[in-house]
XYZ file of N, CA and C in Angstrom:
624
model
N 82.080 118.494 108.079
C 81.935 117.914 109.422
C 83.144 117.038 109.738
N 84.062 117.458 110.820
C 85.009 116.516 111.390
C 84.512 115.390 111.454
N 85.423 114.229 110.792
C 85.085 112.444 111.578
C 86.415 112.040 111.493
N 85.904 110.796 112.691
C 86.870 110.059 112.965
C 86.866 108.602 112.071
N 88.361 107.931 111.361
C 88.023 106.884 110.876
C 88.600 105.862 111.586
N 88.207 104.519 112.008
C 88.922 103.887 112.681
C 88.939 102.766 111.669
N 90.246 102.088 111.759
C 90.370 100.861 110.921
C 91.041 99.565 111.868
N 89.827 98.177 112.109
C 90.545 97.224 112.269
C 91.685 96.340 111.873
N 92.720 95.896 112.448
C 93.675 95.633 111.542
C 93.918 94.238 112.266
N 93.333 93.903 113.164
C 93.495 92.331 113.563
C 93.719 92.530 115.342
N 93.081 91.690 115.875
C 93.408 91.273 117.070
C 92.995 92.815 117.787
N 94.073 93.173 118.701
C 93.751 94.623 119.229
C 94.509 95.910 119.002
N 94.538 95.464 117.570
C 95.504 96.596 116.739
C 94.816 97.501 115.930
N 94.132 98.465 115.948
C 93.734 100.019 115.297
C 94.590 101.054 115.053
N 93.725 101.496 114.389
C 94.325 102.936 113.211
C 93.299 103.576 113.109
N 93.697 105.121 114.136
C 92.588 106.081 114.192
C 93.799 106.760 113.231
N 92.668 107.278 112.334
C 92.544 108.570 111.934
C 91.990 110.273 112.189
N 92.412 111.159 112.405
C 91.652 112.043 112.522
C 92.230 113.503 111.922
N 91.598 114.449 110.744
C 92.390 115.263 110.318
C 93.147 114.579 109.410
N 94.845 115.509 109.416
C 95.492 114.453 108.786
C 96.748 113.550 109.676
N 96.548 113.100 110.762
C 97.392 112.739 112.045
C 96.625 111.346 112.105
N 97.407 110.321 112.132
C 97.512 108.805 112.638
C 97.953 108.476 113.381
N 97.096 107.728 114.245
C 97.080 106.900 115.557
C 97.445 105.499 115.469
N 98.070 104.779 115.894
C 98.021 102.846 115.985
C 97.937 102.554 117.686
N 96.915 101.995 117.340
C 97.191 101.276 119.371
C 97.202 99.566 118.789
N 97.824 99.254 119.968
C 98.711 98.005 120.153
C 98.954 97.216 118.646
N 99.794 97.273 118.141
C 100.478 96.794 117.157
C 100.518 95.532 117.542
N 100.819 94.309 116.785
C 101.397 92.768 117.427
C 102.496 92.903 116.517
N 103.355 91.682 117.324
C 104.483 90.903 116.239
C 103.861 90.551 115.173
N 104.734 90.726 113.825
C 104.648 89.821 112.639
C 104.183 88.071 113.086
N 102.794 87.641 112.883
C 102.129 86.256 112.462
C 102.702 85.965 114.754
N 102.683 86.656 115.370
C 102.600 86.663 116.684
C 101.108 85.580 116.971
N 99.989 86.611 116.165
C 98.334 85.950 116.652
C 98.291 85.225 115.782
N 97.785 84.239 115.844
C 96.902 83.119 115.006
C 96.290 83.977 113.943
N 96.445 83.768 112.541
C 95.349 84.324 111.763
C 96.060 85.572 111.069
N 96.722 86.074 111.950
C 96.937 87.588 111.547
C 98.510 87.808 111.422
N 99.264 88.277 109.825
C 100.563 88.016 109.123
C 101.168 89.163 109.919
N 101.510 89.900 108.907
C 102.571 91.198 109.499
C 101.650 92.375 108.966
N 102.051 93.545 110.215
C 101.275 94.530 109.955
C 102.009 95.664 108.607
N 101.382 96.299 108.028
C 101.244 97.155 107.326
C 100.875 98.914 107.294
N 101.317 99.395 108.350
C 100.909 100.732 108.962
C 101.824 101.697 109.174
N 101.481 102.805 108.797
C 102.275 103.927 109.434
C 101.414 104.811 110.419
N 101.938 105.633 110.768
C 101.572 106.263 111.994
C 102.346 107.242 112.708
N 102.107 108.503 112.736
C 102.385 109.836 113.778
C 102.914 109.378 115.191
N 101.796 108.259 115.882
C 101.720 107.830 117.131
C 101.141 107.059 117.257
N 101.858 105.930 118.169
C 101.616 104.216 118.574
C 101.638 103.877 119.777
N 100.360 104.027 120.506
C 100.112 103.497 121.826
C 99.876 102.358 121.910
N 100.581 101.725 123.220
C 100.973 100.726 123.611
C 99.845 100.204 124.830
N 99.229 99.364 124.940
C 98.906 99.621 126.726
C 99.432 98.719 127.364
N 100.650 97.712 126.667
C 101.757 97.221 127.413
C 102.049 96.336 126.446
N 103.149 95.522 126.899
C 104.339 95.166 125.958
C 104.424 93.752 125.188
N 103.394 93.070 126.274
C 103.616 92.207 125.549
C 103.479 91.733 123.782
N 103.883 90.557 123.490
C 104.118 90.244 121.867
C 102.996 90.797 121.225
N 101.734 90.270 121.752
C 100.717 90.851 120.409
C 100.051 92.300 121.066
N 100.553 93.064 121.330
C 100.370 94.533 121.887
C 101.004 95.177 121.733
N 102.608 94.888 122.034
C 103.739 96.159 122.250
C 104.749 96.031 120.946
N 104.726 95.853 120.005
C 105.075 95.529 118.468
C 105.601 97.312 118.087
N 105.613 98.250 118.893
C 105.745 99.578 118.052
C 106.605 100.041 117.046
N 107.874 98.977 117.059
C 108.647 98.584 116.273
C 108.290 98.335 114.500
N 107.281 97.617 114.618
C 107.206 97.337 113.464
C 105.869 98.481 112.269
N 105.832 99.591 113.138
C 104.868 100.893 112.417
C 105.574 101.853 111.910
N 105.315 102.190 110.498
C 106.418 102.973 110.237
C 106.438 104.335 110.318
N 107.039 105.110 110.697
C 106.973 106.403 111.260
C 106.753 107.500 110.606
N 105.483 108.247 110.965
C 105.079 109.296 109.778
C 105.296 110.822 110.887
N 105.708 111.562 109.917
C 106.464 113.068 110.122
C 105.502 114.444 110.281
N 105.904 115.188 110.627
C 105.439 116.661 110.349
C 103.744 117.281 110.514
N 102.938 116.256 111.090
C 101.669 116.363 111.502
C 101.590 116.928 112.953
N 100.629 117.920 113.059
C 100.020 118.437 114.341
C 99.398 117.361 114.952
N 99.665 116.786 116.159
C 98.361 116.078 117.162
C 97.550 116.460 117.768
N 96.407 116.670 117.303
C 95.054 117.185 117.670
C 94.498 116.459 119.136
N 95.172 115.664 119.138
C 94.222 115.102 120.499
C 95.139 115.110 122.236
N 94.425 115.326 122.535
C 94.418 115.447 124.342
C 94.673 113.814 124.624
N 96.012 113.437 125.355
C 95.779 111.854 125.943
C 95.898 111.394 126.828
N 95.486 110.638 127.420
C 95.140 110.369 128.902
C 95.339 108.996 129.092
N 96.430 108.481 129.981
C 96.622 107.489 130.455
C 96.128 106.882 131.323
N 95.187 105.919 131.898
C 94.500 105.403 132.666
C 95.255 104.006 133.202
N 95.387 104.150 134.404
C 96.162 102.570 134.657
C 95.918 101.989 135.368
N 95.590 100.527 134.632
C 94.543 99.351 135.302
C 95.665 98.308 135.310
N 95.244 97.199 135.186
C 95.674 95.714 135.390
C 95.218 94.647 134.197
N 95.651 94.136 133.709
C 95.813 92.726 132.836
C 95.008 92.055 133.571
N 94.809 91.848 134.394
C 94.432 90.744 135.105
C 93.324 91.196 136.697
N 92.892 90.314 137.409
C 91.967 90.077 138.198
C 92.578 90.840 139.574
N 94.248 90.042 139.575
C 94.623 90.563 140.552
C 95.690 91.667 141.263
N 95.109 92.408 140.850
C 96.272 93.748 140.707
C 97.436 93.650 139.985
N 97.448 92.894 138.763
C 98.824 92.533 137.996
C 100.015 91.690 138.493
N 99.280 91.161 139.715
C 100.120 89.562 139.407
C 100.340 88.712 138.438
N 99.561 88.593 137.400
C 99.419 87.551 137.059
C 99.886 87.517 135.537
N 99.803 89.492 135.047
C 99.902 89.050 134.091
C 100.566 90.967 133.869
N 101.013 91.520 134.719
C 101.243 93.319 134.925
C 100.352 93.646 134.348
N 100.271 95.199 134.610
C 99.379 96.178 134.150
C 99.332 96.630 132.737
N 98.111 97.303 132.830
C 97.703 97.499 131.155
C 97.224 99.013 131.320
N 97.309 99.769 130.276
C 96.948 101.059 130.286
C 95.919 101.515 129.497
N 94.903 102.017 129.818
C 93.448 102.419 128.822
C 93.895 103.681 128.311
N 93.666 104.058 127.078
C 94.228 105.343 126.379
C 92.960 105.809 125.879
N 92.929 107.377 126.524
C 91.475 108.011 126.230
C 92.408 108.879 125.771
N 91.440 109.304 124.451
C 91.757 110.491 123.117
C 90.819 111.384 123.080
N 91.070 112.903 123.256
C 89.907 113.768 122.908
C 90.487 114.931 122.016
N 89.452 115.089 121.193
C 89.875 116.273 120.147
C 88.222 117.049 119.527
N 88.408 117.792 119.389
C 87.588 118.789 118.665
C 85.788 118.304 118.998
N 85.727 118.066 120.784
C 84.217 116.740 121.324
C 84.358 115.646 120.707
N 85.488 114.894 120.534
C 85.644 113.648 120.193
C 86.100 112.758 121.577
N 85.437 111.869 122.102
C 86.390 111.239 122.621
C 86.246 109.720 122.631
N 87.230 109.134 122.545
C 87.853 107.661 122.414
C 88.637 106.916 123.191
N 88.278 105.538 123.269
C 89.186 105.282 124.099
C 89.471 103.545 123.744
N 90.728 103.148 124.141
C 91.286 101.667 123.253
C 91.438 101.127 124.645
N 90.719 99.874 125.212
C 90.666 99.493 126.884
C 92.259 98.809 126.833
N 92.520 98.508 125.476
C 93.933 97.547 125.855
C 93.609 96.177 126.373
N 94.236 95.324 127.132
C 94.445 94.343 127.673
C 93.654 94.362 129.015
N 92.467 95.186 129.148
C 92.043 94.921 130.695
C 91.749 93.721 131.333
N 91.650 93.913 132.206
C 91.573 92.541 132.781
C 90.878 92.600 134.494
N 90.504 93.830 134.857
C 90.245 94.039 136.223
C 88.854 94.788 135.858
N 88.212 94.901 136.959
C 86.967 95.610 137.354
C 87.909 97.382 137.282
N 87.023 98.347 137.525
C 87.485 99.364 137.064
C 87.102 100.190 138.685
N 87.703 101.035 139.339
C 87.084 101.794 139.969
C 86.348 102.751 139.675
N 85.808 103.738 140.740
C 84.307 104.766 140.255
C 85.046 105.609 139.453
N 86.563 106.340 140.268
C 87.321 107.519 139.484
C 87.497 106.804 138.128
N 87.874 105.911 138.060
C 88.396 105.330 136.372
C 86.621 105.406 135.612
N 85.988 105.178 136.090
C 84.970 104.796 135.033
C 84.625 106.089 134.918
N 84.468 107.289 135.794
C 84.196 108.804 135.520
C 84.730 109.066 134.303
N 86.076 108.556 134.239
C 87.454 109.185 133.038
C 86.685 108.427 131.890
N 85.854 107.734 131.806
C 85.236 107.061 130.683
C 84.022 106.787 130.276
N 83.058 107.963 130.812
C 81.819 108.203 130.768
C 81.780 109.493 128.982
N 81.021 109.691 128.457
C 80.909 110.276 127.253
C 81.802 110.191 125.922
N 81.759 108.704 125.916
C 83.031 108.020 124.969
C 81.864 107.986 123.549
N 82.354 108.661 122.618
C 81.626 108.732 120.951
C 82.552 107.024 120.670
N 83.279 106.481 120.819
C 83.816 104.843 120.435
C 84.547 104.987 121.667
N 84.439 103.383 121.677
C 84.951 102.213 122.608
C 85.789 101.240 121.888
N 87.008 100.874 122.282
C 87.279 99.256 121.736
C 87.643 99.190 122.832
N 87.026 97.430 123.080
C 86.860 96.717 124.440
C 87.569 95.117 123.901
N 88.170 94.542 125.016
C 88.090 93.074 124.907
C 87.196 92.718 125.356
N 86.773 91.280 124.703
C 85.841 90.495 125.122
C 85.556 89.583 124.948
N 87.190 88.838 125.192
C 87.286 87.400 124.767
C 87.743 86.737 126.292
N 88.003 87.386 127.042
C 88.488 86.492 128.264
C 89.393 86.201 128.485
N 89.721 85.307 129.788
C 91.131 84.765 129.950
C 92.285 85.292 129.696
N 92.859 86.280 129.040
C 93.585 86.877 129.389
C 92.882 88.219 129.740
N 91.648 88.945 129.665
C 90.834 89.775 129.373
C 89.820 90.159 130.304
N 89.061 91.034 130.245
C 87.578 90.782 130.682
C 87.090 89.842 129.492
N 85.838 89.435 129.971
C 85.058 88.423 129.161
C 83.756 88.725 128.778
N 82.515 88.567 127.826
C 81.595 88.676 127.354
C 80.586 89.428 128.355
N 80.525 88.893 129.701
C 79.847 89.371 130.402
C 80.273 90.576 131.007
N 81.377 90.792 131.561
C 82.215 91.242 132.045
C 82.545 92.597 131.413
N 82.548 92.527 130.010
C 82.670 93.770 128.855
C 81.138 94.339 129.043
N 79.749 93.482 128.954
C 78.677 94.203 129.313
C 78.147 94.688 130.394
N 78.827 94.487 131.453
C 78.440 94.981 132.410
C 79.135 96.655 132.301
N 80.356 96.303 131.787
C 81.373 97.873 131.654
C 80.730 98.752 130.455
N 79.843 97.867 129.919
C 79.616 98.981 128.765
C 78.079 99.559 129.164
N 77.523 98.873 129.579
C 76.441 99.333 130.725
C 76.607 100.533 131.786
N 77.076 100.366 132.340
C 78.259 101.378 133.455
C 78.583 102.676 132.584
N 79.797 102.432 131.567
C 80.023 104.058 130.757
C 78.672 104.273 129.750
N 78.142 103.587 129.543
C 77.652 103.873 127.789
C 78.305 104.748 126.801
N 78.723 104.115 126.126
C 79.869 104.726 124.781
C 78.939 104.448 123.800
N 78.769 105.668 122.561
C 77.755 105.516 121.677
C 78.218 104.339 120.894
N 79.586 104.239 120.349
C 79.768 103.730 119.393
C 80.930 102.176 119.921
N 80.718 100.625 119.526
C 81.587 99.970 120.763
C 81.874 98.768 119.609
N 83.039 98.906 119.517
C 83.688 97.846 118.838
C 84.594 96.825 119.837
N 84.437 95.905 119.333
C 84.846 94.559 120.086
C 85.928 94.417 119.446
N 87.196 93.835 120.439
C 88.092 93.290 120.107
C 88.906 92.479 120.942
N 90.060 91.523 120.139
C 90.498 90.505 121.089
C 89.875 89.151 121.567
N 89.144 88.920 120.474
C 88.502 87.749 120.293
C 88.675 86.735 119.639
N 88.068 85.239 119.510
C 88.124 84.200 118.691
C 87.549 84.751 117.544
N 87.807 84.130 116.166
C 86.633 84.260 115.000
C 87.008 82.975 114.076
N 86.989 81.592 114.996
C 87.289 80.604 113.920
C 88.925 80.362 113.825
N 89.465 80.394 113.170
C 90.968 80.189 113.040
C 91.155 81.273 113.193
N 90.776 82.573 113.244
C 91.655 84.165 113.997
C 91.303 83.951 115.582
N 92.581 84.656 116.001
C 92.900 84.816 116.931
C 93.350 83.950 117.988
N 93.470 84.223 119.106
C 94.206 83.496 120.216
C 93.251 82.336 120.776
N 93.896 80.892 120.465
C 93.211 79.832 120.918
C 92.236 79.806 122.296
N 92.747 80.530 123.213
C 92.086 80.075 124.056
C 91.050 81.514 124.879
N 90.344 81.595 124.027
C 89.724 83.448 124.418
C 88.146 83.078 123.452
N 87.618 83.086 123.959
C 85.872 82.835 123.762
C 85.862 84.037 122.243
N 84.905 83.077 121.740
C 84.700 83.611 120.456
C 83.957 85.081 119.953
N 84.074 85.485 118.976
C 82.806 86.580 119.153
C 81.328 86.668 118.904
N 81.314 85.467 118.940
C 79.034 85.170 119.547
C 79.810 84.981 120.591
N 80.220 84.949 121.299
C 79.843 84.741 122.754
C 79.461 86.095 123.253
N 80.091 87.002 122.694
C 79.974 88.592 123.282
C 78.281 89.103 122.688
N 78.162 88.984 121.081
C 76.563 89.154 120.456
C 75.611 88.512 121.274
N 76.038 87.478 120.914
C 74.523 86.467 121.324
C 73.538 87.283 122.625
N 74.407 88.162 123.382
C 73.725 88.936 124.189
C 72.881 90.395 123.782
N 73.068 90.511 122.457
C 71.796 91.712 122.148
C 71.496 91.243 120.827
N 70.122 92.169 120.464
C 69.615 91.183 119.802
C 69.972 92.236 118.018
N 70.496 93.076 118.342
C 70.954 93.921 116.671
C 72.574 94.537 117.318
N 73.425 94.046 116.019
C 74.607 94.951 115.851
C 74.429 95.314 114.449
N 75.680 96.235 114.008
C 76.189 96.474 112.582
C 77.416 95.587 112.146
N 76.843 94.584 111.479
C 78.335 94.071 110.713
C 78.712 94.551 109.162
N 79.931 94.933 109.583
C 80.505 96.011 108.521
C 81.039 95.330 107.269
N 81.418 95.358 105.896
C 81.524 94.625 105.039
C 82.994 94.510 105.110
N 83.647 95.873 105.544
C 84.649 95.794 105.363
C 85.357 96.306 107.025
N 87.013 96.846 107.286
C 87.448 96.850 108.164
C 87.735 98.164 108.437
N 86.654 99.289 108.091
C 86.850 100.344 108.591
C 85.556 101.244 108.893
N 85.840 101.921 109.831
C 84.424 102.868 110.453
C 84.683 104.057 110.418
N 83.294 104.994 110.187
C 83.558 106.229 109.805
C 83.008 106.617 111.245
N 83.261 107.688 112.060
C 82.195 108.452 113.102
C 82.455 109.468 113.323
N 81.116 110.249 113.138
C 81.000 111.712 113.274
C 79.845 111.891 114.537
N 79.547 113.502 114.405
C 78.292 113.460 115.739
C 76.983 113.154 115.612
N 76.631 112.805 114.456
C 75.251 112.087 113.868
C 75.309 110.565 113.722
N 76.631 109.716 114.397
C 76.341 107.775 113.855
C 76.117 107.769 114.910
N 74.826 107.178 114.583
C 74.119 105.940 115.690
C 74.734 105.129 116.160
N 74.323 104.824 118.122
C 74.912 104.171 118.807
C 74.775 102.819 118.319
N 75.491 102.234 118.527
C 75.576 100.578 117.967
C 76.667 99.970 118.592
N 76.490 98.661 118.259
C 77.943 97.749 118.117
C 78.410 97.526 117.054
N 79.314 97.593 116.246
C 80.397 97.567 115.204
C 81.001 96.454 115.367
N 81.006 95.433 114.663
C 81.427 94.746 114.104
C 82.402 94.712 112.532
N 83.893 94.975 113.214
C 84.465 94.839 111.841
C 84.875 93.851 111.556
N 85.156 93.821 110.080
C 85.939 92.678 109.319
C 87.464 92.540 109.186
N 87.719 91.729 109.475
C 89.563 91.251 109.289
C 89.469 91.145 107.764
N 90.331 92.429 107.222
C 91.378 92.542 105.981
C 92.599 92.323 105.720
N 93.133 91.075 105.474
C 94.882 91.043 105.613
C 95.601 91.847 104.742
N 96.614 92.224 105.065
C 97.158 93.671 104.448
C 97.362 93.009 103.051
């Protein structure tokens, strides 16, 4: 049975796996976030959903060779921010589909979504969402969107956790405290195939 593995690596930096082809979305600078040193990754392909320091790092992934890319990708383009990217430019949602897989990394959103955009993100097997705020959508703001698509599988990211992450971005109970069961994972990686139960995922920060 095809699965997908996804591995947290800090802040809003992942590593899909699928087959034998690697994915990284938003990389940060080396010790850029609070909490989180220098990354450790290679990768086929490193989506960005914009540039700034702890996102657009593609620089620092090291470049892996000679793999087929199995997946279909789709650029979706929203806003950082509230107000059409004044405040802070645009951010790009990256939806992945391969073999009835599909995925998608929200990036840096920061705006309400229109009907066409949320169509492009209806039958999502994983989600990674922010849901720390202020620079972001925020706790509520992520549930209302995850309400709207329903994605079986929804990992949070871009949050406080104590001394990780960016000082000023609401923690991650602020996002739980609103249902009453997730999965917290022991460690910083998820397996999903077409039999894992919908949930929230909760991974763990592993420093390389």
């Amino acid at each position: 049975m095809n699965k997908l593995e996804l591995r947290w690596l800090g802040h809003a930096c992942f590593e899909l796996k699928y087959k034998d082809f690697t994915v990284v979305f938003d990389p940060f600078e080396d010790n850029y976030v609070r909490g989180f040193g220098a990354l450790d990754v290679a990768a086929d392909l490193v989506l960005c959903s914009h540039f700034h320091n702890d996102h657009g790092a593609a620089n620092v992934v090291q470049p892996l060779e000679g793999h087929e890319n199995p997946f279909q990708v789709t650029g979706i383009q929203t806003f950082h921010d509230p107000e059409q990217g004044a405040l802070r430019g645009e951010n790009v949602i990256y939806v992945l589909e391969a073999d009835g897989f599909k995925v998608a990394h929200l990036g840096d959103l920061g705006c309400e979504l229109t009907p066409d955009q949320l169509d492009q993100l209806m039958d999502l097997d994983v989600v990674m969402i922010p849901v720390g705020g202020f620079y972001t959508i925020g706790p509520d703001e992520a549930w209302d969107l995850i309400e709207a698509i329903q994605p079986r599988v929804i990992i949070p990211m871009h949050y406080k956790l104590g001394d990780l992450g960016l000082a000023n971005v609401a923690e991650l109970s602020d996002f739980l405290v609103q249902i009453e069961e997730y999965n917290e994972y022991p460690g910083n990686t998820i397996t999903v195939d077409k039999k894992t139960e919908a949930q929230v995922a909760v991974l763990k920060f592993i420093p390389n």
